[in-house]
Each structure stands twice: as structure tokens, then as C-alpha cells.
PDB file of C-alpha atoms and ligand atoms in Angstrom:
ATOM      1  CA  MET S   1      37.327   9.228  -9.206  1.00 62.00           C
ATOM      2  CA  GLU S   2      34.676   6.830  -7.979  1.00 66.00           C
ATOM      3  CA  LEU S   3      31.088   7.993  -8.047  1.00 77.00           C
ATOM      4  CA  ILE S   4      29.059   7.384  -4.899  1.00 82.00           C
ATOM      5  CA  PRO S   5      25.687   5.972  -5.940  1.00 90.00           C
ATOM      6  CA  ASP S   6      22.569   7.929  -5.035  1.00 95.00           C
ATOM      7  CA  TRP S   7      20.932   5.062  -3.158  1.00 97.00           C
ATOM      8  CA  ALA S   8      17.690   6.924  -2.417  1.00 96.00           C
ATOM      9  CA  ALA S   9      17.276   7.596  -6.133  1.00 97.00           C
ATOM     10  CA  GLU S  10      17.994   3.973  -6.999  1.00 97.00           C
ATOM     11  CA  ARG S  11      15.438   2.897  -4.424  1.00 98.00           C
ATOM     12  CA  ARG S  12      12.826   5.286  -5.817  1.00 98.00           C
ATOM     13  CA  ASN S  13      13.490   4.037  -9.301  1.00 98.00           C
ATOM     14  CA  MET S  14      13.142   0.420  -8.131  1.00 98.00           C
ATOM     15  CA  VAL S  15       9.828   1.193  -6.423  1.00 98.00           C
ATOM     16  CA  GLU S  16       8.449   2.887  -9.552  1.00 98.00           C
ATOM     17  CA  SER S  17       9.793   0.700 -12.327  1.00 98.00           C
ATOM     18  CA  GLN S  18       9.754  -2.721 -10.663  1.00 98.00           C
ATOM     19  CA  LEU S  19       6.918  -2.490  -8.121  1.00 98.00           C
ATOM     20  CA  ARG S  20       4.250   0.110  -8.963  1.00 98.00           C
ATOM     21  CA  SER S  21       4.411  -0.812 -12.630  1.00 98.00           C
ATOM     22  CA  ARG S  22       3.683  -4.450 -11.730  1.00 97.00           C
ATOM     23  CA  GLN S  23       0.608  -4.054  -9.567  1.00 94.00           C
ATOM     24  CA  ILE S  24       2.247  -3.605  -6.185  1.00 98.00           C
ATOM     25  CA  ARG S  25      -0.379  -1.265  -4.762  1.00 98.00           C
ATOM     26  CA  ASP S  26      -0.074  -1.651  -0.985  1.00 98.00           C
ATOM     27  CA  GLU S  27       1.270   1.707   0.169  1.00 98.00           C
ATOM     28  CA  ARG S  28       2.720   0.163   3.336  1.00 98.00           C
ATOM     29  CA  VAL S  29       4.828  -2.182   1.229  1.00 98.00           C
ATOM     30  CA  LEU S  30       5.886   0.572  -1.174  1.00 98.00           C
ATOM     31  CA  ARG S  31       6.835   2.838   1.748  1.00 98.00           C
ATOM     32  CA  ALA S  32       8.771   0.056   3.452  1.00 98.00           C
ATOM     33  CA  MET S  33      10.750  -0.722   0.320  1.00 98.00           C
ATOM     34  CA  GLN S  34      11.411   2.962  -0.247  1.00 98.00           C
ATOM     35  CA  ALA S  35      12.825   3.107   3.291  1.00 97.00           C
ATOM     36  CA  ILE S  36      14.929  -0.054   3.733  1.00 98.00           C
ATOM     37  CA  PRO S  37      18.503   0.318   2.431  1.00 98.00           C
ATOM     38  CA  ARG S  38      18.776  -2.887   0.409  1.00 98.00           C
ATOM     39  CA  GLU S  39      22.393  -2.023  -0.464  1.00 98.00           C
ATOM     40  CA  TYR S  40      23.418  -3.028   3.086  1.00 98.00           C
ATOM     41  CA  PHE S  41      21.773  -6.451   2.782  1.00 98.00           C
ATOM     42  CA  VAL S  42      23.703  -7.668  -0.268  1.00 97.00           C
ATOM     43  CA  PRO S  43      27.351  -8.750  -0.046  1.00 97.00           C
ATOM     44  CA  PRO S  44      29.740  -5.778  -0.529  1.00 95.00           C
ATOM     45  CA  GLN S  45      30.957  -7.012  -3.913  1.00 96.00           C
ATOM     46  CA  PHE S  46      27.382  -6.839  -5.295  1.00 96.00           C
ATOM     47  CA  ARG S  47      26.381  -3.566  -3.649  1.00 96.00           C
ATOM     48  CA  HIS S  48      26.379  -1.710  -6.975  1.00 95.00           C
ATOM     49  CA  SER S  49      23.638  -4.063  -8.247  1.00 96.00           C
ATOM     50  CA  ALA S  50      21.550  -3.985  -5.052  1.00 98.00           C
ATOM     51  CA  TYR S  51      18.514  -2.510  -6.842  1.00 98.00           C
ATOM     52  CA  THR S  52      18.544  -4.603 -10.007  1.00 98.00           C
ATOM     53  CA  ASP S  53      15.446  -6.569 -10.956  1.00 98.00           C
ATOM     54  CA  GLN S  54      16.798  -9.998  -9.969  1.00 97.00           C
ATOM     55  CA  PRO S  55      17.831 -12.208  -7.059  1.00 97.00           C
ATOM     56  CA  ILE S  56      21.457 -11.792  -5.904  1.00 98.00           C
ATOM     57  CA  ASP S  57      23.898 -14.399  -4.614  1.00 97.00           C
ATOM     58  CA  ILE S  58      24.443 -14.006  -0.848  1.00 97.00           C
ATOM     59  CA  GLY S  59      26.793 -16.966  -0.444  1.00 97.00           C
ATOM     60  CA  TYR S  60      26.188 -20.465   0.972  1.00 97.00           C
ATOM     61  CA  GLY S  61      24.254 -21.296  -2.212  1.00 96.00           C
ATOM     62  CA  GLN S  62      21.481 -18.856  -1.231  1.00 97.00           C
ATOM     63  CA  THR S  63      20.041 -15.642  -2.656  1.00 97.00           C
ATOM     64  CA  ILE S  64      18.326 -12.437  -1.653  1.00 97.00           C
ATOM     65  CA  SER S  65      14.995 -12.452  -3.506  1.00 98.00           C
ATOM     66  CA  GLN S  66      14.239 -10.121  -6.415  1.00 98.00           C
ATOM     67  CA  PRO S  67      12.687  -6.912  -4.961  1.00 98.00           C
ATOM     68  CA  TYR S  68       9.408  -7.591  -6.773  1.00 98.00           C
ATOM     69  CA  MET S  69       9.083 -11.018  -5.125  1.00 98.00           C
ATOM     70  CA  THR S  70       9.671  -9.567  -1.640  1.00 98.00           C
ATOM     71  CA  ALA S  71       7.042  -6.895  -2.347  1.00 98.00           C
ATOM     72  CA  LEU S  72       4.553  -9.372  -3.806  1.00 98.00           C
ATOM     73  CA  MET S  73       4.848 -11.678  -0.793  1.00 98.00           C
ATOM     74  CA  ALA S  74       4.449  -8.818   1.691  1.00 98.00           C
ATOM     75  CA  GLN S  75       1.471  -7.432  -0.237  1.00 98.00           C
ATOM     76  CA  THR S  76      -0.135 -10.875  -0.467  1.00 98.00           C
ATOM     77  CA  LEU S  77       0.159 -11.213   3.321  1.00 98.00           C
ATOM     78  CA  GLU S  78      -1.859  -7.965   3.774  1.00 98.00           C
ATOM     79  CA  LEU S  79       0.344  -7.001   6.712  1.00 98.00           C
ATOM     80  CA  ASP S  80      -0.628  -4.356   9.202  1.00 97.00           C
ATOM     81  CA  SER S  81       0.847  -2.793  12.290  1.00 98.00           C
ATOM     82  CA  SER S  82      -0.738  -5.231  14.755  1.00 98.00           C
ATOM     83  CA  ASP S  83       0.589  -8.384  13.051  1.00 98.00           C
ATOM     84  CA  SER S  84       2.905 -10.975  14.484  1.00 98.00           C
ATOM     85  CA  VAL S  85       4.818 -12.514  11.567  1.00 99.00           C
ATOM     86  CA  LEU S  86       6.905 -15.657  11.095  1.00 99.00           C
ATOM     87  CA  GLU S  87       9.374 -15.859   8.228  1.00 99.00           C
ATOM     88  CA  VAL S  88      11.020 -19.145   7.243  1.00 99.00           C
ATOM     89  CA  GLY S  89      14.331 -18.419   5.507  1.00 98.00           C
ATOM     90  CA  ALA S  90      15.805 -15.110   6.691  1.00 98.00           C
ATOM     91  CA  GLY S  91      18.734 -15.197   4.277  1.00 98.00           C
ATOM     92  CA  CYS S  92      20.431 -11.831   4.741  1.00 98.00           C
ATOM     93  CA  GLY S  93      17.418 -10.341   6.561  1.00 98.00           C
ATOM     94  CA  TYR S  94      16.068  -7.980   3.896  1.00 98.00           C
ATOM     95  CA  ALA S  95      12.499  -9.304   3.705  1.00 98.00           C
ATOM     96  CA  ALA S  96      12.408  -9.428   7.511  1.00 99.00           C
ATOM     97  CA  ALA S  97      13.341  -5.736   7.541  1.00 99.00           C
ATOM     98  CA  VAL S  98      10.591  -4.918   5.040  1.00 99.00           C
ATOM     99  CA  MET S  99       7.945  -6.874   6.950  1.00 99.00           C
ATOM    100  CA  GLY S 100       9.238  -5.592  10.295  1.00 98.00           C
ATOM    101  CA  SER S 101       8.751  -1.999   9.217  1.00 98.00           C
ATOM    102  CA  ILE S 102       5.039  -2.732   8.636  1.00 98.00           C
ATOM    103  CA  ALA S 103       4.159  -5.349  11.254  1.00 98.00           C
ATOM    104  CA  LYS S 104       4.332  -5.358  15.044  1.00 98.00           C
ATOM    105  CA  ARG S 105       6.982  -8.043  15.253  1.00 98.00           C
ATOM    106  CA  VAL S 106       8.777 -10.563  13.077  1.00 99.00           C
ATOM    107  CA  VAL S 107      10.554 -13.747  13.996  1.00 98.00           C
ATOM    108  CA  SER S 108      12.623 -15.182  11.177  1.00 98.00           C
ATOM    109  CA  ILE S 109      14.313 -18.588  11.139  1.00 98.00           C
ATOM    110  CA  GLU S 110      17.449 -19.283   9.099  1.00 98.00           C
ATOM    111  CA  ILE S 111      18.952 -22.749   8.708  1.00 98.00           C
ATOM    112  CA  VAL S 112      22.456 -21.593   7.650  1.00 98.00           C
ATOM    113  CA  PRO S 113      24.067 -20.366  10.895  1.00 98.00           C
ATOM    114  CA  GLU S 114      26.440 -17.982   9.085  1.00 98.00           C
ATOM    115  CA  LEU S 115      23.497 -16.325   7.304  1.00 98.00           C
ATOM    116  CA  ALA S 116      21.539 -16.045  10.549  1.00 98.00           C
ATOM    117  CA  ALA S 117      24.512 -14.123  11.982  1.00 98.00           C
ATOM    118  CA  ILE S 118      24.783 -11.935   8.873  1.00 98.00           C
ATOM    119  CA  ALA S 119      21.038 -11.184   8.967  1.00 98.00           C
ATOM    120  CA  ARG S 120      21.309 -10.170  12.636  1.00 98.00           C
ATOM    121  CA  ASP S 121      24.290  -7.898  11.876  1.00 98.00           C
ATOM    122  CA  ASN S 122      22.581  -6.314   8.860  1.00 98.00           C
ATOM    123  CA  LEU S 123      19.390  -5.569  10.780  1.00 98.00           C
ATOM    124  CA  HIS S 124      21.353  -4.104  13.654  1.00 98.00           C
ATOM    125  CA  TYR S 125      23.496  -2.011  11.305  1.00 98.00           C
ATOM    126  CA  VAL S 126      20.480  -0.416   9.627  1.00 98.00           C
ATOM    127  CA  GLY S 127      18.707   0.043  12.969  1.00 98.00           C
ATOM    128  CA  ARG S 128      15.817  -2.321  12.185  1.00 98.00           C
ATOM    129  CA  ASP S 129      16.410  -4.980  14.810  1.00 97.00           C
ATOM    130  CA  GLY S 130      14.019  -3.535  17.406  1.00 98.00           C
ATOM    131  CA  ASN S 131      11.049  -5.769  16.572  1.00 98.00           C
ATOM    132  CA  ILE S 132      12.800  -8.521  14.597  1.00 98.00           C
ATOM    133  CA  THR S 133      14.295 -11.697  16.048  1.00 98.00           C
ATOM    134  CA  ILE S 134      16.506 -13.935  13.906  1.00 98.00           C
ATOM    135  CA  ILE S 135      16.651 -17.552  15.073  1.00 98.00           C
ATOM    136  CA  GLY S 136      19.202 -20.028  13.739  1.00 98.00           C
ATOM    137  CA  GLY S 137      17.676 -23.412  12.906  1.00 98.00           C
ATOM    138  CA  ASP S 138      15.213 -25.387  10.824  1.00 98.00           C
ATOM    139  CA  GLY S 139      11.997 -23.442  10.332  1.00 98.00           C
ATOM    140  CA  SER S 140      10.282 -25.955   8.063  1.00 98.00           C
ATOM    141  CA  MET S 141       8.086 -26.938  10.998  1.00 98.00           C
ATOM    142  CA  GLY S 142       7.590 -23.338  12.029  1.00 98.00           C
ATOM    143  CA  TYR S 143       8.514 -21.906  15.394  1.00 98.00           C
ATOM    144  CA  GLU S 144       6.135 -23.087  18.045  1.00 98.00           C
ATOM    145  CA  SER S 145       7.309 -20.971  20.960  1.00 96.00           C
ATOM    146  CA  ARG S 146       6.115 -17.662  19.425  1.00 98.00           C
ATOM    147  CA  ALA S 147       3.005 -19.082  17.740  1.00 98.00           C
ATOM    148  CA  PRO S 148       0.288 -18.338  16.751  1.00 98.00           C
ATOM    149  CA  TYR S 149       1.056 -15.866  13.943  1.00 99.00           C
ATOM    150  CA  ASP S 150      -1.153 -13.537  11.917  1.00 99.00           C
ATOM    151  CA  ALA S 151       1.037 -14.120   8.878  1.00 99.00           C
ATOM    152  CA  ILE S 152       3.705 -16.608   7.795  1.00 99.00           C
ATOM    153  CA  SER S 153       6.068 -16.115   4.846  1.00 99.00           C
ATOM    154  CA  VAL S 154       8.087 -19.059   3.549  1.00 99.00           C
ATOM    155  CA  ALA S 155      11.013 -17.834   1.432  1.00 98.00           C
ATOM    156  CA  ALA S 156      12.209 -21.209   0.137  1.00 98.00           C
ATOM    157  CA  GLY S 157      10.537 -23.697  -2.213  1.00 98.00           C
ATOM    158  CA  ALA S 158       8.739 -26.512  -0.378  1.00 98.00           C
ATOM    159  CA  PRO S 159       7.850 -29.984  -1.683  1.00 98.00           C
ATOM    160  CA  HIS S 160       4.504 -29.738   0.154  1.00 98.00           C
ATOM    161  CA  VAL S 161       2.816 -27.458   2.691  1.00 98.00           C
ATOM    162  CA  PRO S 162       4.047 -28.319   6.191  1.00 98.00           C
ATOM    163  CA  GLU S 163       1.018 -28.937   8.366  1.00 98.00           C
ATOM    164  CA  SER S 164       2.657 -27.358  11.406  1.00 98.00           C
ATOM    165  CA  LEU S 165       2.797 -24.005   9.590  1.00 98.00           C
ATOM    166  CA  VAL S 166      -0.959 -24.075   9.047  1.00 98.00           C
ATOM    167  CA  ASP S 167      -1.416 -25.059  12.712  1.00 98.00           C
ATOM    168  CA  GLN S 168       0.721 -22.116  13.869  1.00 98.00           C
ATOM    169  CA  LEU S 169      -1.475 -19.593  12.040  1.00 98.00           C
ATOM    170  CA  LYS S 170      -4.173 -17.666  13.864  1.00 98.00           C
ATOM    171  CA  THR S 171      -7.738 -17.663  12.593  1.00 98.00           C
ATOM    172  CA  PRO S 172      -7.935 -15.437  10.639  1.00 98.00           C
ATOM    173  CA  GLY S 173      -4.392 -15.736   9.312  1.00 98.00           C
ATOM    174  CA  ARG S 174      -2.422 -15.755   6.044  1.00 98.00           C
ATOM    175  CA  LEU S 175       0.408 -17.933   4.752  1.00 99.00           C
ATOM    176  CA  VAL S 176       2.458 -17.530   1.556  1.00 98.00           C
ATOM    177  CA  ILE S 177       4.599 -20.419   0.403  1.00 98.00           C
ATOM    178  CA  PRO S 178       6.246 -21.530  -2.846  1.00 98.00           C
ATOM    179  CA  VAL S 179       5.311 -25.179  -3.489  1.00 98.00           C
ATOM    180  CA  GLY S 180       6.556 -27.426  -6.277  1.00 98.00           C
ATOM    181  CA  ASP S 181       9.724 -29.212  -7.320  1.00 96.00           C
ATOM    182  CA  ARG S 182      13.295 -28.136  -6.620  1.00 94.00           C
ATOM    183  CA  GLY S 183      13.499 -25.899  -9.698  1.00 91.00           C
ATOM    184  CA  ASP S 184      10.046 -24.403 -10.195  1.00 96.00           C
ATOM    185  CA  GLN S 185       7.218 -23.694  -7.843  1.00 98.00           C
ATOM    186  CA  GLU S 186       3.940 -21.858  -7.625  1.00 98.00           C
ATOM    187  CA  LEU S 187       3.552 -19.230  -4.962  1.00 98.00           C
ATOM    188  CA  ARG S 188       0.438 -20.127  -3.005  1.00 98.00           C
ATOM    189  CA  VAL S 189      -1.490 -18.103  -0.468  1.00 98.00           C
ATOM    190  CA  LEU S 190      -3.634 -19.590   2.258  1.00 98.00           C
ATOM    191  CA  HIS S 191      -6.364 -17.684   4.067  1.00 98.00           C
ATOM    192  CA  LYS S 192      -7.214 -19.511   7.262  1.00 98.00           C
ATOM    193  CA  THR S 193     -10.749 -18.440   8.182  1.00 98.00           C
ATOM    194  CA  ARG S 194     -13.489 -19.547  10.531  1.00 97.00           C
ATOM    195  CA  ASP S 195     -15.139 -21.175   7.515  1.00 97.00           C
ATOM    196  CA  GLY S 196     -12.057 -23.184   6.602  1.00 97.00           C
ATOM    197  CA  LEU S 197      -8.889 -23.029   4.521  1.00 98.00           C
ATOM    198  CA  LEU S 198      -8.954 -21.083   1.271  1.00 98.00           C
ATOM    199  CA  TRP S 199      -6.016 -21.590  -1.134  1.00 98.00           C
ATOM    200  CA  ASN S 200      -5.086 -19.466  -4.155  1.00 98.00           C
ATOM    201  CA  VAL S 201      -2.161 -19.403  -6.576  1.00 98.00           C
ATOM    202  CA  VAL S 202      -0.381 -16.041  -6.801  1.00 98.00           C
ATOM    203  CA  THR S 203       2.219 -16.670  -9.502  1.00 98.00           C
ATOM    204  CA  GLN S 204       4.842 -19.072 -10.818  1.00 97.00           C
ATOM    205  CA  CYS S 205       8.205 -18.667  -9.109  1.00 97.00           C
ATOM    206  CA  ARG S 206      11.672 -20.079  -8.517  1.00 97.00           C
ATOM    207  CA  PHE S 207      13.031 -20.149  -4.974  1.00 97.00           C
ATOM    208  CA  VAL S 208      15.987 -21.978  -3.463  1.00 97.00           C
ATOM    209  CA  PRO S 209      14.876 -25.307  -1.949  1.00 97.00           C
ATOM    210  CA  LEU S 210      13.423 -25.489   1.556  1.00 98.00           C
ATOM    211  CA  ARG S 211      15.631 -27.808   3.583  1.00 98.00           C
ATOM    212  CA  GLY S 212      15.009 -29.480   6.922  1.00 98.00           C
ATOM    213  CA  GLY S 213      12.445 -31.867   8.336  1.00 98.00           C
ATOM    214  CA  GLU S 214       9.524 -30.818   6.106  1.00 98.00           C
ATOM    215  CA  GLY S 215      11.715 -29.785   3.165  1.00 98.00           C
ATOM    216  CA  TRP S 216      14.031 -31.470   0.665  1.00 97.00           C
ATOM    217  CA  ASN S 217      16.622 -33.716   2.284  1.00 82.00           C
TER     218      ASN S 217
HETATM  219  N1  SAH E 301      14.101 -13.829   2.929  1.00 90.79           N
HETATM  220  C1  SAH E 301      15.261 -13.696   2.079  1.00 90.79           C
HETATM  221  C2  SAH E 301      15.355 -14.781   1.043  1.00 90.79           C
HETATM  222  C3  SAH E 301      16.165 -15.874   1.553  1.00 90.79           C
HETATM  223  S1  SAH E 301      16.460 -17.210   0.433  1.00 90.79           S
HETATM  224  C4  SAH E 301      15.327 -12.313   1.491  1.00 90.79           C
HETATM  225  O1  SAH E 301      15.245 -11.411   2.282  1.00 90.79           O
HETATM  226  O2  SAH E 301      15.491 -12.121   0.297  1.00 90.79           O
HETATM  227  C5  SAH E 301      15.835 -18.527   1.417  1.00 90.79           C
HETATM  228  C6  SAH E 301      16.588 -18.828   2.674  1.00 90.79           C
HETATM  229  O3  SAH E 301      15.930 -19.926   3.286  1.00 90.79           O
HETATM  230  C7  SAH E 301      18.039 -19.257   2.499  1.00 90.79           C
HETATM  231  O4  SAH E 301      18.866 -18.399   3.226  1.00 90.79           O
HETATM  232  C8  SAH E 301      18.063 -20.672   3.082  1.00 90.79           C
HETATM  233  O5  SAH E 301      19.255 -20.960   3.795  1.00 90.79           O
HETATM  234  C9  SAH E 301      16.875 -20.642   4.017  1.00 90.79           C
HETATM  235  N2  SAH E 301      16.292 -21.935   4.359  1.00 90.79           N
HETATM  236  C10 SAH E 301      16.120 -23.033   3.584  1.00 90.79           C
HETATM  237  N3  SAH E 301      15.512 -24.014   4.279  1.00 90.79           N
HETATM  238  C11 SAH E 301      15.270 -23.522   5.523  1.00 90.79           C
HETATM  239  C12 SAH E 301      14.671 -24.062   6.698  1.00 90.79           C
HETATM  240  N4  SAH E 301      14.175 -25.295   6.737  1.00 90.79           N
HETATM  241  N5  SAH E 301      14.600 -23.277   7.796  1.00 90.79           N
HETATM  242  C13 SAH E 301      15.100 -22.022   7.786  1.00 90.79           C
HETATM  243  N6  SAH E 301      15.681 -21.456   6.697  1.00 90.79           N
HETATM  244  C14 SAH E 301      15.766 -22.198   5.584  1.00 90.79           C
END
């Protein structure tokens, strides 16, 4: 007999042991991650490990981020319900779902067409596609037609900060982006304010490489 996992319990456990215990304090983020069924965003063969403390292979050489990293990025962006958000690198759509359950709307760009389609299907399946648009294409230069954004999240490691992303931010606005070499990066946060650009380092990290015009070729 096969046991059906208690997904809500796994989710609760993930929120407590991986997020609250590591300084994720933003209740909106914790609530969002308690609500979004991550098990539907990982490939079926990895569903049993949907809530483990690590990234998971989603095919096409890409991954769904570790839950903690998704939470940390969303918390760092200080999202609220009036925000218009751009994500670069939708992958399977999980982080878009998390941010979309907090913010007003999310547009997320994905360079692998098959993943863009999977992200769209996943979001539709879990009923979270109402305020989220997945666009297939290169997002390394942002997405001008919906700009400006209150918050931008880049989910792939960039060799440098693309200027167009900073330009597409509102003032005030926030950007999180992993910057470094192909293997290791630091997660940086930008606060764009009337007084100028304020950069901080959040943590060391390891994302898949950002491709496209402003990424690694
Ligand atoms: N946001 C995802 C993580 C995705 S991994 C999550 O929910 O966990 C990063 C994704 O960025 C990969 O799917 C990769 O294909 C995509 N990517 C890389 N370069 C890109 C680019 N220039 N534009 C859009 N997507 C890109």
C-alpha cells in the first residue's frame, strides 16, 4: 500500500524548520509559502522530495530554488499587495506563485520555452494564474512593456547588473539579483531611492547562470 503524503504537514514543517528558524520573519512570505502547493511545481518523479531543503532538478539543466532562497528573496523585496513585480527566470513558476500571492501582479520571463509552458500550466493547475503572466523570452534586459516595477527578482546568476533592470524600477523600488561568476554569486539587493542607489549584500549563493543579452553567452 502506498502512503499518500500529508502535503499540508510537510509544508508546515518546511515553514518552521527551514524558514522561521533561519530568520524569515515576513508573515506575508510565511503565509504564502504555507499556502502554495510546491509539490505541483516539481516534476512528478521528484514530488516526494518537494519540501526538502535543496534545489530540485526541473529539466533543461534548470532547477527550482531551495525554499529558503525563494523566501529570502521575497522577504528581501519587502513585497506588499500594491506591488507590480518582474521576475527574470520563471523556471517552473513556483516563486512567481509565492510572489503573486502577496503582490498585485507578477510578470515572469522564462528563456526556455518548454519551461515557460510548464510554468503556465502549473500556475493554472493550482489556480494562481489570475495575476501572473508568464512570458517566453530573454528577460536579462527586463520587460519594458510592463515597466516600471516596484520590485524585480532575478532568479539566475548574472555576470553584472543589467542597467535596463535598474531603469525599469520605480523610485522607490527594490531589485534582488545574484551577481558573480558562473558557479558562485552573492545575492545583492538594490534600493532605488530619491537620494540614489543603495546596494547591500544579502548572502552568498549559487544560481544557474543567467543567459541572454546581458547574461552569459
Ligand atoms: N524562479 C524559479 C527558479 C528558476 S531557475 C523558482 O521558482 O524556483 C532560473 C531560471 O532562469 C531557469 O529556468 C532559466 O531557464 C531561466 N533563465 C536563465 N536566463 C534567463 C533569461 N535571460 N531570461 C529569462 N529566463 C532566464
